[in-house]
């Protein structure tokens, strides 16, 4: 039987790669996308993308969006409570598990598996242990376009935020930085690619430093495109 699953969706490249892999795997049906939103900012948590831009992206996928809304500086308990509430409803609707775009962080995988098993759901990792350099290169070759929306200033210079995720960027990354940003060095927003019915028109806005550590590039819906 085909299993109904939710895909954890940040709007970034790993989510897009996981979507592509799941979509062509006949064992699964993606019923919805799950995104954590920070209240007050009204943006995707960590990635800093406006909800209005996220919603444009999701419409181009044609998959319903489930929002997990958490307050600014939410405790882990508050996050888990909000997530549990949404997933409990999904379980009642026949969803068997949640898929993630994680690649190699064992502690994150264990955390996800433990929390989902408590609800009677399973965690799915369609790109687990894939080579991150190969993932990055194939993402570009497959025709995806992405922009770096958040950069950890302790790992990368400010000049990287707002750049396209392309071959040039991969060449410029320091050797200490994972080419897919798997250690949290950077986050992306995917604005075009083969999984979308159309591209998501955005333009770069203000660049700002938050928490005295993370550089964010605002992406603004571009109505003129």
Coordinates of C-alpha atoms in Angstrom, one line a residue:
X1 CA 0.0 0.0 0.0
X2 CA 1.0 3.6 -0.6
X3 CA 1.9 5.4 2.6
X4 CA 0.6 8.9 3.1
X5 CA 3.3 11.1 4.4
X6 CA 4.0 14.7 5.3
X7 CA 7.2 16.4 4.1
X8 CA 9.0 18.8 6.5
X9 CA 9.4 21.8 4.3
X10 CA 11.7 24.8 4.9
X11 CA 11.5 26.0 1.3
X12 CA 15.3 25.3 0.9
X13 CA 17.2 23.0 -1.4
X14 CA 17.3 19.9 0.8
X15 CA 13.5 20.0 1.1
X16 CA 13.3 20.3 -2.6
X17 CA 15.6 17.4 -3.2
X18 CA 13.7 15.3 -0.7
X19 CA 10.4 16.3 -2.4
X20 CA 11.8 15.1 -5.8
X21 CA 13.0 11.8 -4.4
X22 CA 9.7 11.1 -2.6
X23 CA 7.6 12.2 -5.6
X24 CA 9.1 9.5 -7.8
X25 CA 9.1 6.8 -5.1
X26 CA 5.8 4.9 -5.6
X27 CA 5.8 3.8 -1.9
X28 CA 4.8 7.3 -0.8
X29 CA 2.2 10.0 -1.3
X30 CA 3.0 13.5 -0.1
X31 CA -0.2 14.7 1.4
X32 CA 1.1 18.0 2.7
X33 CA 4.1 20.2 3.6
X34 CA 5.0 21.1 7.1
X35 CA 6.7 24.4 7.9
X36 CA 7.6 26.1 11.2
X37 CA 6.7 29.8 11.2
X38 CA 8.0 32.3 13.8
X39 CA 5.2 34.6 15.0
X40 CA 5.8 38.3 15.1
X41 CA 8.3 38.0 12.3
X42 CA 5.8 36.0 10.2
X43 CA 8.7 34.2 8.5
X44 CA 10.0 30.7 8.1
X45 CA 12.0 29.8 11.2
X46 CA 15.8 30.0 10.7
X47 CA 15.5 30.6 6.9
X48 CA 13.9 34.1 7.4
X49 CA 11.6 33.8 4.4
X50 CA 8.4 35.8 4.4
X51 CA 5.2 33.6 4.7
X52 CA 3.8 35.4 1.6
X53 CA 6.8 34.1 -0.4
X54 CA 6.6 30.7 1.1
X55 CA 2.9 30.5 0.1
X56 CA 3.8 31.4 -3.5
X57 CA 6.3 28.6 -3.6
X58 CA 3.8 26.1 -2.1
X59 CA 1.2 27.0 -4.7
X60 CA 3.7 26.2 -7.4
X61 CA 4.0 22.8 -5.9
X62 CA 0.3 22.2 -5.6
X63 CA 0.5 20.6 -2.2
X64 CA -1.3 21.8 0.9
X65 CA 0.7 23.6 3.6
X66 CA 0.6 22.9 7.3
X67 CA 2.0 25.7 9.5
X68 CA 3.4 25.1 12.9
X69 CA 3.4 28.6 14.5
X70 CA 5.8 29.2 17.4
X71 CA 6.6 32.5 19.3
X72 CA 9.9 34.2 19.0
X73 CA 12.6 32.6 21.2
X74 CA 10.3 29.7 21.8
X75 CA 11.5 27.0 24.2
X76 CA 12.0 23.5 23.0
X77 CA 8.9 22.4 25.0
X78 CA 6.8 25.1 23.3
X79 CA 8.0 24.0 19.8
X80 CA 7.4 20.3 20.6
X81 CA 3.9 21.1 21.8
X82 CA 3.0 23.0 18.7
X83 CA 4.4 20.3 16.5
X84 CA 2.6 17.5 18.4
X85 CA -0.7 19.3 18.0
X86 CA -0.4 19.5 14.2
X87 CA 0.9 15.9 13.8
X88 CA -1.7 14.4 16.0
X89 CA -4.4 15.8 13.6
X90 CA -2.5 14.4 10.6
X91 CA -2.2 11.0 12.2
X92 CA -6.0 11.0 12.7
X93 CA -6.3 11.7 8.9
X94 CA -4.3 8.6 8.1
X95 CA -0.8 10.1 7.7
X96 CA 1.8 7.4 8.5
X97 CA 5.0 9.5 8.9
X98 CA 7.0 12.6 8.2
X99 CA 9.9 12.9 5.7
X100 CA 12.9 15.1 6.2
X101 CA 15.7 16.4 4.1
X102 CA 18.4 15.6 6.6
X103 CA 21.6 14.0 5.3
X104 CA 24.1 13.1 8.1
X105 CA 23.4 14.6 11.5
X106 CA 22.8 11.5 13.6
X107 CA 21.6 13.4 16.7
X108 CA 18.9 15.2 14.7
X109 CA 17.8 12.0 13.1
X110 CA 17.5 10.3 16.5
X111 CA 15.5 13.2 17.9
X112 CA 13.0 13.1 15.0
X113 CA 12.6 9.3 15.2
X114 CA 12.1 9.4 19.0
X115 CA 9.5 12.2 18.9
X116 CA 7.5 10.7 16.0
X117 CA 7.5 7.2 17.5
X118 CA 5.8 8.6 20.6
X119 CA 3.0 9.6 18.3
X120 CA 2.9 6.3 16.5
X121 CA 4.4 7.8 13.3
X122 CA 7.7 7.1 11.6
X123 CA 10.5 9.3 10.2
X124 CA 11.6 9.0 6.6
X125 CA 14.9 10.2 5.3
X126 CA 15.0 10.0 1.5
X127 CA 18.4 11.5 1.0
X128 CA 20.1 10.1 4.1
X129 CA 23.9 9.6 3.8
X130 CA 24.1 10.9 0.3
X131 CA 27.3 12.7 -0.6
X132 CA 26.6 16.4 0.0
X133 CA 28.9 17.6 -2.8
X134 CA 27.1 15.3 -5.2
X135 CA 23.8 16.5 -3.9
X136 CA 24.7 20.2 -4.4
X137 CA 26.0 19.6 -7.9
X138 CA 23.1 17.5 -9.0
X139 CA 20.7 20.1 -7.6
X140 CA 22.1 22.7 -9.9
X141 CA 22.3 20.4 -12.9
X142 CA 18.7 19.4 -12.4
X143 CA 17.7 23.0 -13.1
X144 CA 16.9 24.2 -9.6
X145 CA 17.5 27.8 -8.7
X146 CA 18.1 28.8 -5.1
X147 CA 19.2 31.9 -3.1
X148 CA 21.1 32.0 0.1
X149 CA 18.7 33.7 2.6
X150 CA 20.6 33.1 5.8
X151 CA 24.4 32.8 6.5
X152 CA 26.1 32.0 9.8
X153 CA 28.6 34.9 10.2
X154 CA 30.9 32.6 12.2
X155 CA 31.2 30.3 9.2
X156 CA 30.8 32.5 6.2
X157 CA 31.4 36.1 5.2
X158 CA 28.4 38.5 4.8
X159 CA 29.0 38.6 1.0
X160 CA 27.6 35.1 0.6
X161 CA 24.0 36.0 1.8
X162 CA 21.8 36.8 -1.1
X163 CA 23.9 34.9 -3.6
X164 CA 22.6 32.3 -6.0
X165 CA 23.4 28.7 -5.1
X166 CA 25.4 27.9 -8.3
X167 CA 28.7 26.5 -9.4
X168 CA 30.4 29.8 -8.7
X169 CA 29.2 29.7 -5.1
X170 CA 30.4 26.1 -4.6
X171 CA 33.9 27.1 -5.8
X172 CA 34.0 30.1 -3.4
X173 CA 32.9 28.2 -0.3
X174 CA 35.7 27.7 2.2
X175 CA 36.9 24.0 2.6
X176 CA 35.5 24.1 6.2
X177 CA 32.0 24.7 4.9
X178 CA 29.8 21.7 3.8
X179 CA 28.8 22.3 0.2
X180 CA 25.1 21.7 1.1
X181 CA 25.3 23.7 4.4
X182 CA 24.4 20.6 6.4
X183 CA 26.1 22.0 9.5
X184 CA 23.9 25.1 9.5
X185 CA 26.4 27.2 7.7
X186 CA 23.7 28.6 5.4
X187 CA 20.1 28.2 4.4
X188 CA 18.4 28.7 1.0
X189 CA 15.1 29.4 -0.7
X190 CA 14.3 27.6 -3.9
X191 CA 12.7 29.8 -6.5
X192 CA 12.6 27.6 -9.6
X193 CA 13.0 24.0 -10.6
X194 CA 11.5 20.9 -12.1
X195 CA 9.2 20.2 -9.2
X196 CA 7.4 23.5 -9.6
X197 CA 4.6 24.4 -12.0
X198 CA 6.2 27.9 -12.4
X199 CA 9.1 29.9 -10.9
X200 CA 8.6 32.0 -7.8
X201 CA 9.4 35.6 -8.7
X202 CA 11.4 37.4 -5.9
X203 CA 13.8 40.2 -5.6
X204 CA 16.5 40.7 -3.0
X205 CA 15.7 43.2 -0.3
X206 CA 17.4 44.4 2.9
X207 CA 20.4 42.5 4.4
X208 CA 20.4 42.5 8.2
X209 CA 22.4 40.9 11.0
X210 CA 20.2 39.2 13.7
X211 CA 21.2 37.8 17.1
X212 CA 24.6 39.3 16.4
X213 CA 25.4 36.2 14.3
X214 CA 23.1 35.5 11.4
X215 CA 23.0 37.5 8.2
X216 CA 19.6 37.5 6.5
X217 CA 18.7 38.6 3.0
X218 CA 15.0 39.5 2.7
X219 CA 13.2 38.1 -0.4
X220 CA 10.4 40.3 -1.6
X221 CA 7.6 39.1 -4.0
X222 CA 8.3 40.6 -7.4
X223 CA 5.0 41.5 -8.8
X224 CA 6.7 43.0 -11.9
X225 CA 7.9 39.6 -13.2

